[in-house]
Tab-separated table of N, CA and C in Angstrom:
chain	number	residue	atom	x	y	z
M	187	MET	N	0.126	-1.308	0.021
M	187	MET	CA	0.069	0.170	-0.142
M	187	MET	C	0.279	1.012	0.160
M	188	ALA	N	0.106	2.148	-0.910
M	188	ALA	CA	1.568	3.910	-0.875
M	188	ALA	C	1.280	4.782	0.254
M	189	THR	N	2.129	4.998	0.611
M	189	THR	CA	1.707	6.195	1.756
M	189	THR	C	2.176	7.494	1.819
M	190	ALA	N	1.509	8.675	1.735
M	190	ALA	CA	3.036	9.987	1.831
M	190	ALA	C	3.049	9.364	3.340
M	191	ASP	N	4.789	9.976	3.498
M	191	ASP	CA	5.732	10.419	4.803
M	191	ASP	C	5.063	10.806	5.255
M	192	ASP	N	6.065	11.597	6.206
M	192	ASP	CA	5.353	12.302	7.150
M	192	ASP	C	4.834	13.892	7.198
M	193	GLN	N	6.033	14.646	6.352
M	193	GLN	CA	6.034	15.486	6.255
M	193	GLN	C	5.482	15.971	4.217
M	194	GLY	N	4.372	13.920	3.879
M	194	GLY	CA	3.183	14.885	2.675
M	194	GLY	C	3.877	14.540	1.549
M	195	LYS	N	4.964	13.933	1.896
M	195	LYS	CA	6.022	13.605	-0.007
M	195	LYS	C	6.527	12.467	0.022
M	196	GLY	N	6.148	12.278	-1.513
M	196	GLY	CA	7.241	11.111	-1.036
M	196	GLY	C	6.103	9.795	-1.514
M	197	ILE	N	6.625	8.227	-1.550
M	197	ILE	CA	5.724	7.298	-1.440
M	197	ILE	C	6.561	6.571	-0.281
M	198	HIS	N	6.144	5.650	-0.058
M	198	HIS	CA	6.386	4.431	1.364
M	198	HIS	C	5.741	3.236	0.446
M	199	ILE	N	6.256	2.474	-0.054
M	199	ILE	CA	5.383	1.706	-0.343
M	199	ILE	C	6.644	0.277	1.030
M	200	GLY	N	5.089	-0.692	1.796
M	200	GLY	CA	5.641	-1.695	2.089
M	200	GLY	C	5.298	-2.561	1.940
M	201	THR	N	5.119	-4.235	2.373
M	201	THR	CA	5.309	-5.256	1.896
M	201	THR	C	5.022	-5.546	0.470
M	202	VAL	N	5.883	-6.271	-0.155
M	202	VAL	CA	4.860	-6.372	-1.715
M	202	VAL	C	5.422	-8.292	-2.313
M	203	ASN	N	4.198	-8.964	-2.130
M	203	ASN	CA	4.393	-10.132	-2.308
M	203	ASN	C	4.113	-9.686	-3.090
M	204	GLY	N	4.641	-11.120	-4.511
M	204	GLY	CA	5.046	-11.082	-6.312
M	204	GLY	C	5.795	-9.991	-6.843
M	205	ALA	N	5.498	-10.200	-7.852
M	205	ALA	CA	6.190	-9.325	-8.912
M	205	ALA	C	5.591	-7.372	-8.743
M	206	LEU	N	5.996	-5.895	-9.376
M	206	LEU	CA	6.221	-4.560	-8.776
M	206	LEU	C	6.627	-3.935	-9.347
M	207	ALA	N	6.297	-3.023	-10.449
M	207	ALA	CA	6.266	-2.181	-11.447
M	207	ALA	C	6.304	-0.596	-11.172
M	208	ILE	N	7.097	0.123	-11.479
M	208	ILE	CA	7.386	2.222	-10.991
M	208	ILE	C	7.503	2.074	-12.139
M	209	GLY	N	6.644	3.313	-12.450
M	209	GLY	CA	6.557	4.098	-13.743
M	209	GLY	C	5.604	3.844	-14.938
M	210	ASN	N	5.913	4.350	-16.103
M	210	ASN	CA	4.940	4.379	-16.794
M	210	ASN	C	5.771	3.223	-18.123
M	211	GLY	N	4.617	2.337	-18.687
M	211	GLY	CA	4.337	1.656	-19.954
M	211	GLY	C	5.694	-0.462	-18.921
M	212	ASN	N	5.555	0.040	-17.586
M	212	ASN	CA	6.396	-1.240	-17.471
M	212	ASN	C	5.485	-2.670	-17.243
M	213	THR	N	6.271	-3.576	-17.644
M	213	THR	CA	5.677	-5.006	-18.503
M	213	THR	C	6.088	-5.766	-16.293
M	214	VAL	N	5.109	-6.438	-15.978
M	214	VAL	CA	5.694	-7.279	-14.924
M	214	VAL	C	4.785	-8.759	-15.170
M	215	THR	N	5.708	-9.988	-15.859
M	215	THR	CA	4.987	-10.706	-15.643
M	215	THR	C	6.221	-12.200	-14.358
M	216	GLN	N	5.326	-12.850	-13.806
M	216	GLN	CA	5.151	-12.974	-12.540
M	216	GLN	C	5.226	-14.857	-13.141
M	217	ASN	N	5.955	-16.122	-12.935
M	217	ASN	CA	5.601	-17.255	-12.623
M	217	ASN	C	6.022	-18.296	-12.155
M	218	SER	N	5.158	-17.653	-10.775
M	218	SER	CA	5.805	-18.191	-9.627
M	218	SER	C	4.644	-19.478	-8.952
M	219	GLY	N	3.384	-19.697	-10.601
M	219	GLY	CA	2.444	-21.065	-10.397
M	219	GLY	C	3.140	-22.330	-11.050
M	220	ALA	N	4.338	-22.242	-12.042
M	220	ALA	CA	4.769	-22.753	-12.776
M	220	ALA	C	5.078	-23.785	-12.031
M	221	GLY	N	4.248	-25.762	-12.436
M	221	GLY	CA	5.502	-26.301	-11.968
M	221	GLY	C	6.895	-27.116	-11.943
M	222	PRO	N	7.413	-28.053	-11.519
M	222	PRO	CA	8.398	-28.283	-11.544
M	222	PRO	C	8.427	-29.011	-13.592
M	223	ALA	N	9.917	-28.921	-13.583
M	223	ALA	CA	10.314	-29.324	-14.807
M	223	ALA	C	10.171	-31.005	-15.197
M	224	THR	N	9.585	-31.972	-15.850
M	224	THR	CA	8.751	-33.088	-15.815
M	224	THR	C	10.111	-33.627	-16.420
M	225	ASP	N	11.348	-34.623	-16.375
M	225	ASP	CA	11.859	-35.182	-17.826
M	225	ASP	C	10.873	-36.260	-18.133
M	226	PRO	N	11.612	-36.360	-19.625
M	226	PRO	CA	10.584	-37.192	-20.632
M	226	PRO	C	10.507	-38.583	-20.478
M	227	ALA	N	11.384	-39.130	-19.866
M	227	ALA	CA	10.983	-40.364	-19.519
M	227	ALA	C	9.955	-40.327	-17.763
M	228	HIS	N	9.564	-39.914	-17.414
M	228	HIS	CA	8.545	-39.717	-15.713
M	228	HIS	C	7.399	-39.084	-16.586
M	229	GLU	N	7.293	-38.453	-17.983
M	229	GLU	CA	6.345	-37.519	-18.788
M	229	GLU	C	5.791	-38.472	-19.633
M	230	GLU	N	6.175	-39.962	-19.249
M	230	GLU	CA	5.924	-40.430	-20.651
M	230	GLU	C	4.975	-41.942	-18.995
M	231	LEU	N	6.018	-42.019	-17.761
M	231	LEU	CA	5.189	-42.360	-17.018
M	231	LEU	C	3.995	-41.945	-16.685
M	232	LEU	N	4.265	-40.730	-15.964
M	232	LEU	CA	2.836	-39.908	-15.844
M	232	LEU	C	1.440	-39.876	-16.431
M	233	ARG	N	1.877	-39.854	-18.049
M	233	ARG	CA	0.749	-40.502	-19.204
M	233	ARG	C	0.311	-41.720	-18.837
M	234	ALA	N	1.312	-43.251	-18.840
M	234	ALA	CA	0.285	-43.837	-19.001
M	234	ALA	C	-0.084	-44.001	-17.241
M	235	VAL	N	0.651	-43.476	-16.298
M	235	VAL	CA	-0.134	-43.654	-15.555
M	235	VAL	C	-1.649	-43.065	-15.094
M	236	ARG	N	-1.914	-42.488	-16.335
M	236	ARG	CA	-2.747	-41.440	-16.268
M	236	ARG	C	-4.136	-42.542	-17.282
M	237	GLU	N	-3.407	-42.940	-18.260
M	237	GLU	CA	-4.079	-43.723	-18.921
M	237	GLU	C	-5.012	-45.247	-18.526
M	238	LEU	N	-3.656	-45.515	-17.506
M	238	LEU	CA	-3.676	-46.894	-16.708
M	238	LEU	C	-5.178	-47.327	-15.549
M	239	ARG	N	-5.686	-45.274	-15.430
M	239	ARG	CA	-6.325	-45.174	-14.159
M	239	ARG	C	-8.003	-45.351	-14.544
M	240	GLN	N	-7.776	-44.347	-15.812
M	240	GLN	CA	-8.841	-44.614	-16.592
M	240	GLN	C	-9.476	-46.041	-17.379
M	241	ASP	N	-8.720	-46.250	-17.494
M	241	ASP	CA	-8.959	-47.759	-17.644
M	241	ASP	C	-9.346	-48.809	-16.980
M	242	LEU	N	-8.762	-48.450	-14.730
M	242	LEU	CA	-9.446	-49.192	-14.277
M	242	LEU	C	-9.966	-48.964	-13.334
M	243	SER	N	-11.169	-47.671	-13.964
M	243	SER	CA	-12.475	-47.098	-13.302
M	243	SER	C	-13.291	-47.720	-13.225
M	244	ARG	N	-13.556	-48.976	-15.278
M	244	ARG	CA	-13.796	-49.550	-15.781
M	244	ARG	C	-13.653	-51.586	-15.964
M	245	ALA	N	-13.172	-51.538	-14.199
M	245	ALA	CA	-12.138	-52.412	-13.957
M	245	ALA	C	-13.584	-53.273	-13.284
M	246	VAL	N	-13.503	-54.034	-12.704
M	246	VAL	CA	-14.346	-54.937	-11.481
M	246	VAL	C	-13.200	-54.485	-10.304
M	247	SER	N	-13.951	-53.960	-9.327
M	247	SER	CA	-12.995	-53.597	-7.916
M	247	SER	C	-12.499	-55.382	-7.347
M	248	THR	N	-11.233	-54.571	-6.483
M	248	THR	CA	-10.840	-56.153	-6.171
M	248	THR	C	-10.477	-54.911	-5.176
M	249	PRO	N	-9.642	-56.198	-3.539
M	249	PRO	CA	-8.114	-55.401	-3.120
M	249	PRO	C	-7.294	-54.826	-4.405
M	250	GLN	N	-6.344	-55.672	-5.057
M	250	GLN	CA	-5.295	-55.576	-5.264
M	250	GLN	C	-5.438	-53.862	-6.774
M	251	ILE	N	-6.647	-54.303	-7.021
M	251	ILE	CA	-6.960	-52.884	-7.788
M	251	ILE	C	-7.338	-51.713	-7.565
M	252	ASP	N	-7.770	-51.818	-6.134
M	252	ASP	CA	-8.474	-50.190	-5.069
M	252	ASP	C	-6.428	-50.032	-5.148
M	253	ALA	N	-5.508	-51.481	-4.331
M	253	ALA	CA	-4.031	-50.922	-3.886
M	253	ALA	C	-3.558	-50.711	-5.158
M	254	LEU	N	-3.222	-50.821	-6.023
M	254	LEU	CA	-2.813	-50.605	-7.460
M	254	LEU	C	-3.290	-48.623	-7.289
M	255	GLY	N	-4.711	-48.750	-8.057
M	255	GLY	CA	-5.604	-46.952	-8.172
M	255	GLY	C	-5.305	-46.719	-7.364
M	256	GLY	N	-4.838	-46.540	-5.239
M	256	GLY	CA	-3.993	-45.333	-5.084
M	256	GLY	C	-2.694	-45.385	-4.617
M	257	GLU	N	-2.176	-46.351	-5.751
M	257	GLU	CA	-0.837	-46.068	-6.088
M	257	GLU	C	-0.430	-44.989	-6.875
M	258	LEU	N	-1.029	-45.520	-8.427
M	258	LEU	CA	-1.532	-44.549	-9.301
M	258	LEU	C	-2.367	-43.711	-8.907
M	259	ALA	N	-3.450	-42.958	-7.889
M	259	ALA	CA	-3.105	-41.845	-8.091
M	259	ALA	C	-2.120	-41.060	-7.193
M	260	GLU	N	-0.774	-42.219	-6.112
M	260	GLU	CA	-0.201	-41.694	-5.397
M	260	GLU	C	0.893	-41.135	-6.408
M	261	THR	N	1.097	-41.510	-7.218
M	261	THR	CA	2.177	-41.378	-8.158
M	261	THR	C	2.329	-40.690	-9.465
M	262	GLU	N	1.015	-40.182	-9.575
M	262	GLU	CA	0.496	-39.089	-10.310
M	262	GLU	C	0.795	-37.727	-9.664
M	263	THR	N	-0.381	-37.858	-8.688
M	263	THR	CA	-0.009	-36.298	-7.275
M	263	THR	C	2.352	-36.045	-7.355
M	264	GLU	N	2.398	-37.309	-6.895
M	264	GLU	CA	4.326	-36.886	-6.963
M	264	GLU	C	4.647	-36.168	-8.302
M	265	ILE	N	4.564	-37.298	-9.687
M	265	ILE	CA	5.513	-36.613	-10.995
M	265	ILE	C	4.686	-35.109	-10.540
M	266	ALA	N	3.083	-34.072	-10.736
M	266	ALA	CA	2.761	-33.511	-10.805
M	266	ALA	C	3.186	-32.708	-10.000
M	267	ALA	N	3.628	-32.745	-9.059
M	267	ALA	CA	3.529	-31.512	-7.914
M	267	ALA	C	5.724	-31.491	-7.424
M	268	GLN	N	6.279	-32.242	-7.909
M	268	GLN	CA	7.327	-33.006	-7.686
M	268	GLN	C	7.952	-33.284	-8.954
M	269	GLY	N	7.535	-33.794	-10.080
M	269	GLY	CA	8.030	-33.586	-11.820
M	269	GLY	C	9.247	-34.817	-11.364
M	270	ALA	N	8.955	-35.982	-10.439
M	270	ALA	CA	9.416	-37.190	-11.376
M	270	ALA	C	8.801	-37.941	-9.801
M	271	ALA	N	8.890	-39.227	-9.985
M	271	ALA	CA	8.659	-39.856	-8.949
M	271	ALA	C	10.364	-40.885	-8.200
M	272	GLY	N	9.981	-40.264	-6.890
M	272	GLY	CA	11.178	-40.844	-6.069
M	272	GLY	C	11.270	-42.663	-5.752
M	273	ALA	N	12.840	-42.534	-5.957
M	273	ALA	CA	12.349	-45.097	-5.538
M	273	ALA	C	11.613	-45.120	-5.334
M	274	GLY	N	11.207	-44.978	-3.550
M	274	GLY	CA	10.254	-45.214	-2.751
M	274	GLY	C	8.814	-45.755	-3.713
M	275	ARG	N	8.399	-44.227	-4.659
M	275	ARG	CA	7.483	-44.389	-4.875
M	275	ARG	C	7.072	-45.629	-6.336
M	276	LEU	N	7.923	-45.595	-7.178
M	276	LEU	CA	8.710	-46.420	-8.040
M	276	LEU	C	8.116	-47.920	-7.250
M	277	ALA	N	8.623	-47.890	-6.627
M	277	ALA	CA	9.051	-49.312	-6.551
M	277	ALA	C	7.627	-49.681	-5.801
M	278	ARG	N	6.526	-48.852	-5.188
M	278	ARG	CA	5.432	-49.072	-4.345
M	278	ARG	C	4.229	-49.836	-5.384
M	279	LEU	N	4.777	-48.391	-6.430
M	279	LEU	CA	4.324	-49.212	-7.633
M	279	LEU	C	4.386	-49.953	-8.514
M	280	ARG	N	5.632	-50.344	-8.688
M	280	ARG	CA	5.779	-51.917	-9.191
M	280	ARG	C	5.722	-52.709	-8.263
M	281	THR	N	5.473	-52.494	-7.243
M	281	THR	CA	4.725	-54.441	-6.472
M	281	THR	C	2.796	-53.930	-6.758
M	282	ALA	N	2.273	-53.174	-6.948
M	282	ALA	CA	1.417	-53.391	-7.043
M	282	ALA	C	0.466	-53.496	-7.944
M	283	LEU	N	1.695	-53.561	-8.564
M	283	LEU	CA	1.363	-53.929	-10.406
M	283	LEU	C	1.047	-55.410	-10.549
M	284	ALA	N	2.319	-55.769	-9.893
M	284	ALA	CA	2.482	-57.690	-10.313
M	284	ALA	C	1.491	-57.982	-9.385
M	285	ASP	N	1.474	-56.899	-8.096
M	285	ASP	CA	-0.175	-57.531	-7.253
M	285	ASP	C	-1.418	-58.162	-7.901
M	286	ALA	N	-1.177	-57.076	-8.354
M	286	ALA	CA	-2.969	-56.767	-9.681
M	286	ALA	C	-2.334	-57.300	-11.801
M	287	GLY	N	-1.525	-58.014	-11.120
M	287	GLY	CA	-1.676	-58.608	-12.395
M	287	GLY	C	-2.233	-58.840	-13.884
M	288	SER	N	-3.049	-60.305	-12.847
M	288	SER	CA	-3.209	-60.502	-13.441
M	288	SER	C	-5.198	-59.724	-14.243
M	289	VAL	N	-5.380	-58.451	-14.449
M	289	VAL	CA	-5.829	-57.512	-14.668
M	289	VAL	C	-5.121	-56.454	-15.582
M	290	VAL	N	-3.948	-56.061	-15.067
M	290	VAL	CA	-2.516	-55.233	-16.052
M	290	VAL	C	-2.485	-56.073	-16.600
M	291	GLY	N	-1.706	-57.058	-17.114
M	291	GLY	CA	-1.658	-57.869	-18.105
M	291	GLY	C	-2.740	-57.645	-18.902
M	292	LEU	N	-3.862	-57.645	-19.149
M	292	LEU	CA	-5.020	-57.662	-20.078
M	292	LEU	C	-5.067	-56.076	-21.387
M	293	LEU	N	-4.583	-55.160	-20.173
M	293	LEU	CA	-4.468	-53.776	-20.679
M	293	LEU	C	-3.320	-52.918	-21.822
M	294	ALA	N	-3.582	-52.972	-21.829
M	294	ALA	CA	-2.274	-52.293	-22.078
M	294	ALA	C	-1.604	-50.982	-22.448
M	295	SER	N	-2.376	-50.533	-21.490
M	295	SER	CA	-1.882	-48.860	-20.171
M	295	SER	C	-1.453	-48.997	-19.179
M	296	GLY	N	-1.931	-51.247	-18.756
M	296	GLY	CA	-0.913	-51.263	-17.892
M	296	GLY	C	0.272	-51.758	-18.605
M	297	THR	N	0.714	-52.491	-19.293
M	297	THR	CA	2.215	-53.030	-20.287
M	297	THR	C	2.833	-51.418	-20.187
M	298	ALA	N	1.972	-50.305	-20.498
M	298	ALA	CA	2.487	-49.386	-20.509
M	298	ALA	C	3.533	-48.647	-19.181
M	299	VAL	N	2.358	-48.240	-18.390
M	299	VAL	CA	3.093	-48.073	-16.700
M	299	VAL	C	4.164	-49.133	-16.496
M	300	ALA	N	3.561	-50.656	-17.009
M	300	ALA	CA	5.166	-51.741	-16.020
M	300	ALA	C	6.168	-51.509	-16.833
M	301	GLU	N	6.765	-50.847	-18.344
M	301	GLU	CA	7.743	-51.119	-18.365
M	301	GLU	C	8.435	-48.883	-18.385
M	302	ALA	N	7.441	-48.184	-18.358
M	302	ALA	CA	7.833	-46.797	-17.696
M	302	ALA	C	8.646	-46.862	-16.530
M	303	VAL	N	7.919	-48.433	-15.475
M	303	VAL	CA	8.776	-47.763	-13.613
M	303	VAL	C	10.148	-48.480	-14.792
M	304	ALA	N	10.151	-49.810	-15.477
M	304	ALA	CA	11.300	-50.885	-15.741
M	304	ALA	C	11.963	-49.606	-16.704
M	305	ALA	N	11.532	-49.062	-17.066
M	305	ALA	CA	12.703	-47.858	-17.289
M	305	ALA	C	13.351	-47.169	-16.397
M	306	LEU	N	12.434	-46.548	-15.950
M	306	LEU	CA	12.981	-45.809	-14.050
M	306	LEU	C	14.196	-46.747	-13.029
M	307	VAL	N	13.423	-47.364	-13.248
M	307	VAL	CA	14.147	-48.434	-11.926
M	307	VAL	C	15.116	-49.430	-12.458
M	308	GLY	N	15.580	-49.825	-13.805
M	308	GLY	CA	16.163	-50.482	-14.522
M	308	GLY	C	16.908	-51.559	-14.513
M	309	GLY	N	14.773	-51.976	-15.335
M	309	GLY	CA	14.951	-53.271	-15.383
M	309	GLY	C	13.504	-53.699	-14.559
């Protein structure tokens, strides 16, 4: 907020959060809402995770499918927030994929997620 000083002259600006420009014709661009950069391998995993989540929404619910759905959701959130999924997340996703193997093996999206995870963890 701008105010006059004690003598009625000048401008005092208190706290500023964000971008600020003073003067005529200035332009300010603030990119604080941009997410982290995602490497191509994690971008591919994110795409495959989203596709498998859609496919699983049409599958019959089982404890293994529900657990896989939870891991897929957490993986999607982690990649979107941090730009990558950590090693622990990838390990849990790989286990959930194996546990739900009978259904996942029938879905092309399941194969894509399994291959993307294998590429990231090496094997």
